[in-house]
């Protein structure tokens, strides 16, 4: 007798629009990219259709080096539902390129998180359709 497979709880999807699709597609390729205005050259994140400085609609992307610094963080306790198994550390990371982004923190316990700590991106392949950039301390820390 065949058994019904147990449904697997998928990670919630970030908002993906035609303006943000390039970011998530790059993440699936394990690349962290930053949108760049091709008129004035400024970098921007989160992605948006026009440059907030010169209003140009023309843009391309640059690959980030993946290094950054923790600017601030929070601990999400709710909702604690599958696939999550505990509180989530969420950081605001300032990349070496100057833009900031929000991402999960991995490889560090809450009591060891420190504002200003150097971080390195890595990629969490959640399921076949979703890869998330997450950040890990760039230097070994005692837990
Ligand atoms: Zn511009």
mmCIF file with all atom_site columns, C-alpha atoms and ligand atoms in Angstrom:
data_model
loop_
_atom_site.group_PDB
_atom_site.id
_atom_site.type_symbol
_atom_site.label_atom_id
_atom_site.label_alt_id
_atom_site.label_comp_id
_atom_site.label_asym_id
_atom_site.label_entity_id
_atom_site.label_seq_id
_atom_site.pdbx_PDB_ins_code
_atom_site.Cartn_x
_atom_site.Cartn_y
_atom_site.Cartn_z
_atom_site.occupancy
_atom_site.B_iso_or_equiv
_atom_site.pdbx_formal_charge
_atom_site.auth_seq_id
_atom_site.auth_comp_id
_atom_site.auth_asym_id
_atom_site.auth_atom_id
_atom_site.pdbx_PDB_model_num
ATOM   1   C  CA  . UNK A 1 1   ? 0.000  0.000  0.000   1.00 0.00 ? 1   UNK A CA  1
ATOM   2   C  CA  . UNK A 1 2   ? 1.389  3.371  -1.001  1.00 0.00 ? 2   UNK A CA  1
ATOM   3   C  CA  . UNK A 1 3   ? 1.900  5.942  1.656   1.00 0.00 ? 3   UNK A CA  1
ATOM   4   C  CA  . UNK A 1 4   ? 1.284  9.605  1.192   1.00 0.00 ? 4   UNK A CA  1
ATOM   5   C  CA  . UNK A 1 5   ? 4.532  11.559 1.489   1.00 0.00 ? 5   UNK A CA  1
ATOM   6   C  CA  . UNK A 1 6   ? 4.697  13.950 4.391   1.00 0.00 ? 6   UNK A CA  1
ATOM   7   C  CA  . UNK A 1 7   ? 4.514  17.522 3.115   1.00 0.00 ? 7   UNK A CA  1
ATOM   8   C  CA  . UNK A 1 8   ? 7.702  19.472 3.636   1.00 0.00 ? 8   UNK A CA  1
ATOM   9   C  CA  . UNK A 1 9   ? 7.363  23.002 4.922   1.00 0.00 ? 9   UNK A CA  1
ATOM   10  C  CA  . UNK A 1 10  ? 9.128  25.351 2.545   1.00 0.00 ? 10  UNK A CA  1
ATOM   11  C  CA  . UNK A 1 11  ? 10.858 28.475 3.665   1.00 0.00 ? 11  UNK A CA  1
ATOM   12  C  CA  . UNK A 1 12  ? 8.695  31.579 3.163   1.00 0.00 ? 12  UNK A CA  1
ATOM   13  C  CA  . UNK A 1 13  ? 9.392  33.312 -0.144  1.00 0.00 ? 13  UNK A CA  1
ATOM   14  C  CA  . UNK A 1 14  ? 10.852 36.807 -0.259  1.00 0.00 ? 14  UNK A CA  1
ATOM   15  C  CA  . UNK A 1 15  ? 8.912  39.252 -2.356  1.00 0.00 ? 15  UNK A CA  1
ATOM   16  C  CA  . UNK A 1 16  ? 10.045 38.709 -5.934  1.00 0.00 ? 16  UNK A CA  1
ATOM   17  C  CA  . UNK A 1 17  ? 9.030  41.170 -8.620  1.00 0.00 ? 17  UNK A CA  1
ATOM   18  C  CA  . UNK A 1 18  ? 10.359 42.002 -12.071 1.00 0.00 ? 18  UNK A CA  1
ATOM   19  C  CA  . UNK A 1 19  ? 12.517 44.622 -10.331 1.00 0.00 ? 19  UNK A CA  1
ATOM   20  C  CA  . UNK A 1 20  ? 14.065 42.164 -7.851  1.00 0.00 ? 20  UNK A CA  1
ATOM   21  C  CA  . UNK A 1 21  ? 14.178 38.954 -9.933  1.00 0.00 ? 21  UNK A CA  1
ATOM   22  C  CA  . UNK A 1 22  ? 17.815 39.542 -10.991 1.00 0.00 ? 22  UNK A CA  1
ATOM   23  C  CA  . UNK A 1 23  ? 18.931 39.564 -7.337  1.00 0.00 ? 23  UNK A CA  1
ATOM   24  C  CA  . UNK A 1 24  ? 17.283 36.224 -6.550  1.00 0.00 ? 24  UNK A CA  1
ATOM   25  C  CA  . UNK A 1 25  ? 18.431 34.658 -9.809  1.00 0.00 ? 25  UNK A CA  1
ATOM   26  C  CA  . UNK A 1 26  ? 22.028 35.656 -8.994  1.00 0.00 ? 26  UNK A CA  1
ATOM   27  C  CA  . UNK A 1 27  ? 21.618 34.183 -5.494  1.00 0.00 ? 27  UNK A CA  1
ATOM   28  C  CA  . UNK A 1 28  ? 20.573 30.871 -7.074  1.00 0.00 ? 28  UNK A CA  1
ATOM   29  C  CA  . UNK A 1 29  ? 23.935 31.029 -8.874  1.00 0.00 ? 29  UNK A CA  1
ATOM   30  C  CA  . UNK A 1 30  ? 25.644 31.783 -5.515  1.00 0.00 ? 30  UNK A CA  1
ATOM   31  C  CA  . UNK A 1 31  ? 26.436 35.334 -6.540  1.00 0.00 ? 31  UNK A CA  1
ATOM   32  C  CA  . UNK A 1 32  ? 25.684 38.417 -4.474  1.00 0.00 ? 32  UNK A CA  1
ATOM   33  C  CA  . UNK A 1 33  ? 25.002 41.282 -6.855  1.00 0.00 ? 33  UNK A CA  1
ATOM   34  C  CA  . UNK A 1 34  ? 24.339 44.966 -6.379  1.00 0.00 ? 34  UNK A CA  1
ATOM   35  C  CA  . UNK A 1 35  ? 22.334 47.136 -8.732  1.00 0.00 ? 35  UNK A CA  1
ATOM   36  C  CA  . UNK A 1 36  ? 24.339 49.995 -10.297 1.00 0.00 ? 36  UNK A CA  1
ATOM   37  C  CA  . UNK A 1 37  ? 23.087 53.046 -12.125 1.00 0.00 ? 37  UNK A CA  1
ATOM   38  C  CA  . UNK A 1 38  ? 24.809 53.154 -15.508 1.00 0.00 ? 38  UNK A CA  1
ATOM   39  C  CA  . UNK A 1 39  ? 24.382 56.943 -15.741 1.00 0.00 ? 39  UNK A CA  1
ATOM   40  C  CA  . UNK A 1 40  ? 25.864 58.128 -12.414 1.00 0.00 ? 40  UNK A CA  1
ATOM   41  C  CA  . UNK A 1 41  ? 27.534 54.889 -11.317 1.00 0.00 ? 41  UNK A CA  1
ATOM   42  C  CA  . UNK A 1 42  ? 25.983 54.792 -7.845  1.00 0.00 ? 42  UNK A CA  1
ATOM   43  C  CA  . UNK A 1 43  ? 25.177 51.448 -6.259  1.00 0.00 ? 43  UNK A CA  1
ATOM   44  C  CA  . UNK A 1 44  ? 21.777 50.849 -4.695  1.00 0.00 ? 44  UNK A CA  1
ATOM   45  C  CA  . UNK A 1 45  ? 19.981 48.238 -2.650  1.00 0.00 ? 45  UNK A CA  1
ATOM   46  C  CA  . UNK A 1 46  ? 17.229 47.180 -2.323  1.00 0.00 ? 46  UNK A CA  1
ATOM   47  C  CA  . UNK A 1 47  ? 16.640 46.975 -6.054  1.00 0.00 ? 47  UNK A CA  1
ATOM   48  C  CA  . UNK A 1 48  ? 14.382 49.609 -7.566  1.00 0.00 ? 48  UNK A CA  1
ATOM   49  C  CA  . UNK A 1 49  ? 13.464 50.615 -11.100 1.00 0.00 ? 49  UNK A CA  1
ATOM   50  C  CA  . UNK A 1 50  ? 15.074 54.049 -11.120 1.00 0.00 ? 50  UNK A CA  1
ATOM   51  C  CA  . UNK A 1 51  ? 18.120 55.673 -9.561  1.00 0.00 ? 51  UNK A CA  1
ATOM   52  C  CA  . UNK A 1 52  ? 17.160 57.767 -6.501  1.00 0.00 ? 52  UNK A CA  1
ATOM   53  C  CA  . UNK A 1 53  ? 20.002 60.208 -7.319  1.00 0.00 ? 53  UNK A CA  1
ATOM   54  C  CA  . UNK A 1 54  ? 19.678 60.906 -11.045 1.00 0.00 ? 54  UNK A CA  1
ATOM   55  C  CA  . UNK A 1 55  ? 16.356 59.152 -11.828 1.00 0.00 ? 55  UNK A CA  1
ATOM   56  C  CA  . UNK A 1 56  ? 17.889 57.132 -14.657 1.00 0.00 ? 56  UNK A CA  1
ATOM   57  C  CA  . UNK A 1 57  ? 16.083 53.914 -15.550 1.00 0.00 ? 57  UNK A CA  1
ATOM   58  C  CA  . UNK A 1 58  ? 19.292 52.378 -16.931 1.00 0.00 ? 58  UNK A CA  1
ATOM   59  C  CA  . UNK A 1 59  ? 21.184 49.982 -14.684 1.00 0.00 ? 59  UNK A CA  1
ATOM   60  C  CA  . UNK A 1 60  ? 23.368 46.932 -14.554 1.00 0.00 ? 60  UNK A CA  1
ATOM   61  C  CA  . UNK A 1 61  ? 24.847 44.916 -11.705 1.00 0.00 ? 61  UNK A CA  1
ATOM   62  C  CA  . UNK A 1 62  ? 28.207 44.394 -10.089 1.00 0.00 ? 62  UNK A CA  1
ATOM   63  C  CA  . UNK A 1 63  ? 29.253 41.330 -8.148  1.00 0.00 ? 63  UNK A CA  1
ATOM   64  C  CA  . UNK A 1 64  ? 29.814 42.109 -4.481  1.00 0.00 ? 64  UNK A CA  1
ATOM   65  C  CA  . UNK A 1 65  ? 32.981 40.798 -2.862  1.00 0.00 ? 65  UNK A CA  1
ATOM   66  C  CA  . UNK A 1 66  ? 30.808 39.182 -0.198  1.00 0.00 ? 66  UNK A CA  1
ATOM   67  C  CA  . UNK A 1 67  ? 32.492 40.821 2.763   1.00 0.00 ? 67  UNK A CA  1
ATOM   68  C  CA  . UNK A 1 68  ? 30.674 43.149 5.091   1.00 0.00 ? 68  UNK A CA  1
ATOM   69  C  CA  . UNK A 1 69  ? 30.128 44.326 8.622   1.00 0.00 ? 69  UNK A CA  1
ATOM   70  C  CA  . UNK A 1 70  ? 27.209 43.852 10.960  1.00 0.00 ? 70  UNK A CA  1
ATOM   71  C  CA  . UNK A 1 71  ? 25.450 47.200 11.349  1.00 0.00 ? 71  UNK A CA  1
ATOM   72  C  CA  . UNK A 1 72  ? 22.602 46.001 13.565  1.00 0.00 ? 72  UNK A CA  1
ATOM   73  C  CA  . UNK A 1 73  ? 20.538 42.873 14.153  1.00 0.00 ? 73  UNK A CA  1
ATOM   74  C  CA  . UNK A 1 74  ? 17.377 41.520 15.684  1.00 0.00 ? 74  UNK A CA  1
ATOM   75  C  CA  . UNK A 1 75  ? 16.169 38.162 16.907  1.00 0.00 ? 75  UNK A CA  1
ATOM   76  C  CA  . UNK A 1 76  ? 12.912 36.899 15.424  1.00 0.00 ? 76  UNK A CA  1
ATOM   77  C  CA  . UNK A 1 77  ? 11.091 34.631 17.855  1.00 0.00 ? 77  UNK A CA  1
ATOM   78  C  CA  . UNK A 1 78  ? 7.789  34.453 15.948  1.00 0.00 ? 78  UNK A CA  1
ATOM   79  C  CA  . UNK A 1 79  ? 6.405  32.797 14.018  1.00 0.00 ? 79  UNK A CA  1
ATOM   80  C  CA  . UNK A 1 80  ? 8.127  29.631 15.143  1.00 0.00 ? 80  UNK A CA  1
ATOM   81  C  CA  . UNK A 1 81  ? 6.687  27.287 12.578  1.00 0.00 ? 81  UNK A CA  1
ATOM   82  C  CA  . UNK A 1 82  ? 8.276  24.788 10.186  1.00 0.00 ? 82  UNK A CA  1
ATOM   83  C  CA  . UNK A 1 83  ? 10.762 24.909 8.622   1.00 0.00 ? 83  UNK A CA  1
ATOM   84  C  CA  . UNK A 1 84  ? 12.163 27.098 11.411  1.00 0.00 ? 84  UNK A CA  1
ATOM   85  C  CA  . UNK A 1 85  ? 13.342 25.294 14.529  1.00 0.00 ? 85  UNK A CA  1
ATOM   86  C  CA  . UNK A 1 86  ? 14.302 28.231 16.724  1.00 0.00 ? 86  UNK A CA  1
ATOM   87  C  CA  . UNK A 1 87  ? 14.718 31.977 16.906  1.00 0.00 ? 87  UNK A CA  1
ATOM   88  C  CA  . UNK A 1 88  ? 16.280 33.522 13.810  1.00 0.00 ? 88  UNK A CA  1
ATOM   89  C  CA  . UNK A 1 89  ? 19.124 36.025 13.895  1.00 0.00 ? 89  UNK A CA  1
ATOM   90  C  CA  . UNK A 1 90  ? 18.550 38.672 11.232  1.00 0.00 ? 90  UNK A CA  1
ATOM   91  C  CA  . UNK A 1 91  ? 21.165 41.294 10.489  1.00 0.00 ? 91  UNK A CA  1
ATOM   92  C  CA  . UNK A 1 92  ? 21.578 44.512 8.583   1.00 0.00 ? 92  UNK A CA  1
ATOM   93  C  CA  . UNK A 1 93  ? 24.910 44.090 6.848   1.00 0.00 ? 93  UNK A CA  1
ATOM   94  C  CA  . UNK A 1 94  ? 26.913 46.936 5.349   1.00 0.00 ? 94  UNK A CA  1
ATOM   95  C  CA  . UNK A 1 95  ? 28.831 45.509 2.408   1.00 0.00 ? 95  UNK A CA  1
ATOM   96  C  CA  . UNK A 1 96  ? 32.347 46.670 1.612   1.00 0.00 ? 96  UNK A CA  1
ATOM   97  C  CA  . UNK A 1 97  ? 30.838 48.260 -1.501  1.00 0.00 ? 97  UNK A CA  1
ATOM   98  C  CA  . UNK A 1 98  ? 28.757 50.521 0.771   1.00 0.00 ? 98  UNK A CA  1
ATOM   99  C  CA  . UNK A 1 99  ? 25.223 49.215 0.297   1.00 0.00 ? 99  UNK A CA  1
ATOM   100 C  CA  . UNK A 1 100 ? 23.276 47.576 3.086   1.00 0.00 ? 100 UNK A CA  1
ATOM   101 C  CA  . UNK A 1 101 ? 21.095 44.511 3.013   1.00 0.00 ? 101 UNK A CA  1
ATOM   102 C  CA  . UNK A 1 102 ? 19.023 42.444 5.405   1.00 0.00 ? 102 UNK A CA  1
ATOM   103 C  CA  . UNK A 1 103 ? 19.972 38.783 5.701   1.00 0.00 ? 103 UNK A CA  1
ATOM   104 C  CA  . UNK A 1 104 ? 20.083 35.891 8.115   1.00 0.00 ? 104 UNK A CA  1
ATOM   105 C  CA  . UNK A 1 105 ? 23.132 35.336 10.311  1.00 0.00 ? 105 UNK A CA  1
ATOM   106 C  CA  . UNK A 1 106 ? 24.549 31.821 10.594  1.00 0.00 ? 106 UNK A CA  1
ATOM   107 C  CA  . UNK A 1 107 ? 27.400 30.239 12.506  1.00 0.00 ? 107 UNK A CA  1
ATOM   108 C  CA  . UNK A 1 108 ? 27.062 32.499 15.517  1.00 0.00 ? 108 UNK A CA  1
ATOM   109 C  CA  . UNK A 1 109 ? 25.090 32.261 18.745  1.00 0.00 ? 109 UNK A CA  1
ATOM   110 C  CA  . UNK A 1 110 ? 23.005 35.197 19.877  1.00 0.00 ? 110 UNK A CA  1
ATOM   111 C  CA  . UNK A 1 111 ? 25.281 35.947 22.844  1.00 0.00 ? 111 UNK A CA  1
ATOM   112 C  CA  . UNK A 1 112 ? 28.307 36.193 20.513  1.00 0.00 ? 112 UNK A CA  1
ATOM   113 C  CA  . UNK A 1 113 ? 26.795 38.564 17.969  1.00 0.00 ? 113 UNK A CA  1
ATOM   114 C  CA  . UNK A 1 114 ? 28.519 41.941 18.014  1.00 0.00 ? 114 UNK A CA  1
ATOM   115 C  CA  . UNK A 1 115 ? 27.773 45.113 16.121  1.00 0.00 ? 115 UNK A CA  1
ATOM   116 C  CA  . UNK A 1 116 ? 30.698 45.763 13.803  1.00 0.00 ? 116 UNK A CA  1
ATOM   117 C  CA  . UNK A 1 117 ? 31.736 42.120 13.483  1.00 0.00 ? 117 UNK A CA  1
ATOM   118 C  CA  . UNK A 1 118 ? 33.145 41.244 10.059  1.00 0.00 ? 118 UNK A CA  1
ATOM   119 C  CA  . UNK A 1 119 ? 30.933 38.920 8.037   1.00 0.00 ? 119 UNK A CA  1
ATOM   120 C  CA  . UNK A 1 120 ? 31.226 36.846 4.880   1.00 0.00 ? 120 UNK A CA  1
ATOM   121 C  CA  . UNK A 1 121 ? 28.361 35.876 2.605   1.00 0.00 ? 121 UNK A CA  1
ATOM   122 C  CA  . UNK A 1 122 ? 27.452 32.295 1.899   1.00 0.00 ? 122 UNK A CA  1
ATOM   123 C  CA  . UNK A 1 123 ? 24.444 30.830 0.187   1.00 0.00 ? 123 UNK A CA  1
ATOM   124 C  CA  . UNK A 1 124 ? 21.706 28.744 1.738   1.00 0.00 ? 124 UNK A CA  1
ATOM   125 C  CA  . UNK A 1 125 ? 20.025 26.481 -0.814  1.00 0.00 ? 125 UNK A CA  1
ATOM   126 C  CA  . UNK A 1 126 ? 16.625 26.166 0.857   1.00 0.00 ? 126 UNK A CA  1
ATOM   127 C  CA  . UNK A 1 127 ? 14.932 24.203 -1.944  1.00 0.00 ? 127 UNK A CA  1
ATOM   128 C  CA  . UNK A 1 128 ? 15.226 23.948 -5.732  1.00 0.00 ? 128 UNK A CA  1
ATOM   129 C  CA  . UNK A 1 129 ? 13.545 27.324 -6.258  1.00 0.00 ? 129 UNK A CA  1
ATOM   130 C  CA  . UNK A 1 130 ? 15.037 29.344 -3.399  1.00 0.00 ? 130 UNK A CA  1
ATOM   131 C  CA  . UNK A 1 131 ? 18.573 30.262 -2.435  1.00 0.00 ? 131 UNK A CA  1
ATOM   132 C  CA  . UNK A 1 132 ? 19.148 32.918 0.201   1.00 0.00 ? 132 UNK A CA  1
ATOM   133 C  CA  . UNK A 1 133 ? 22.306 34.889 0.861   1.00 0.00 ? 133 UNK A CA  1
ATOM   134 C  CA  . UNK A 1 134 ? 23.192 34.571 4.551   1.00 0.00 ? 134 UNK A CA  1
ATOM   135 C  CA  . UNK A 1 135 ? 26.174 35.877 6.488   1.00 0.00 ? 135 UNK A CA  1
ATOM   136 C  CA  . UNK A 1 136 ? 28.650 34.109 8.728   1.00 0.00 ? 136 UNK A CA  1
ATOM   137 C  CA  . UNK A 1 137 ? 31.338 35.641 10.949  1.00 0.00 ? 137 UNK A CA  1
ATOM   138 C  CA  . UNK A 1 138 ? 34.438 36.140 8.827   1.00 0.00 ? 138 UNK A CA  1
ATOM   139 C  CA  . UNK A 1 139 ? 36.717 35.191 11.689  1.00 0.00 ? 139 UNK A CA  1
ATOM   140 C  CA  . UNK A 1 140 ? 36.525 32.169 13.937  1.00 0.00 ? 140 UNK A CA  1
ATOM   141 C  CA  . UNK A 1 141 ? 34.745 33.020 17.179  1.00 0.00 ? 141 UNK A CA  1
ATOM   142 C  CA  . UNK A 1 142 ? 34.409 30.957 20.321  1.00 0.00 ? 142 UNK A CA  1
ATOM   143 C  CA  . UNK A 1 143 ? 30.805 29.897 20.908  1.00 0.00 ? 143 UNK A CA  1
HETATM 144 ZN ZN1 . LIG B 2 .   ? 22.052 57.446 -11.167 1.00 0.00 ? 1   LIG B ZN1 1
#
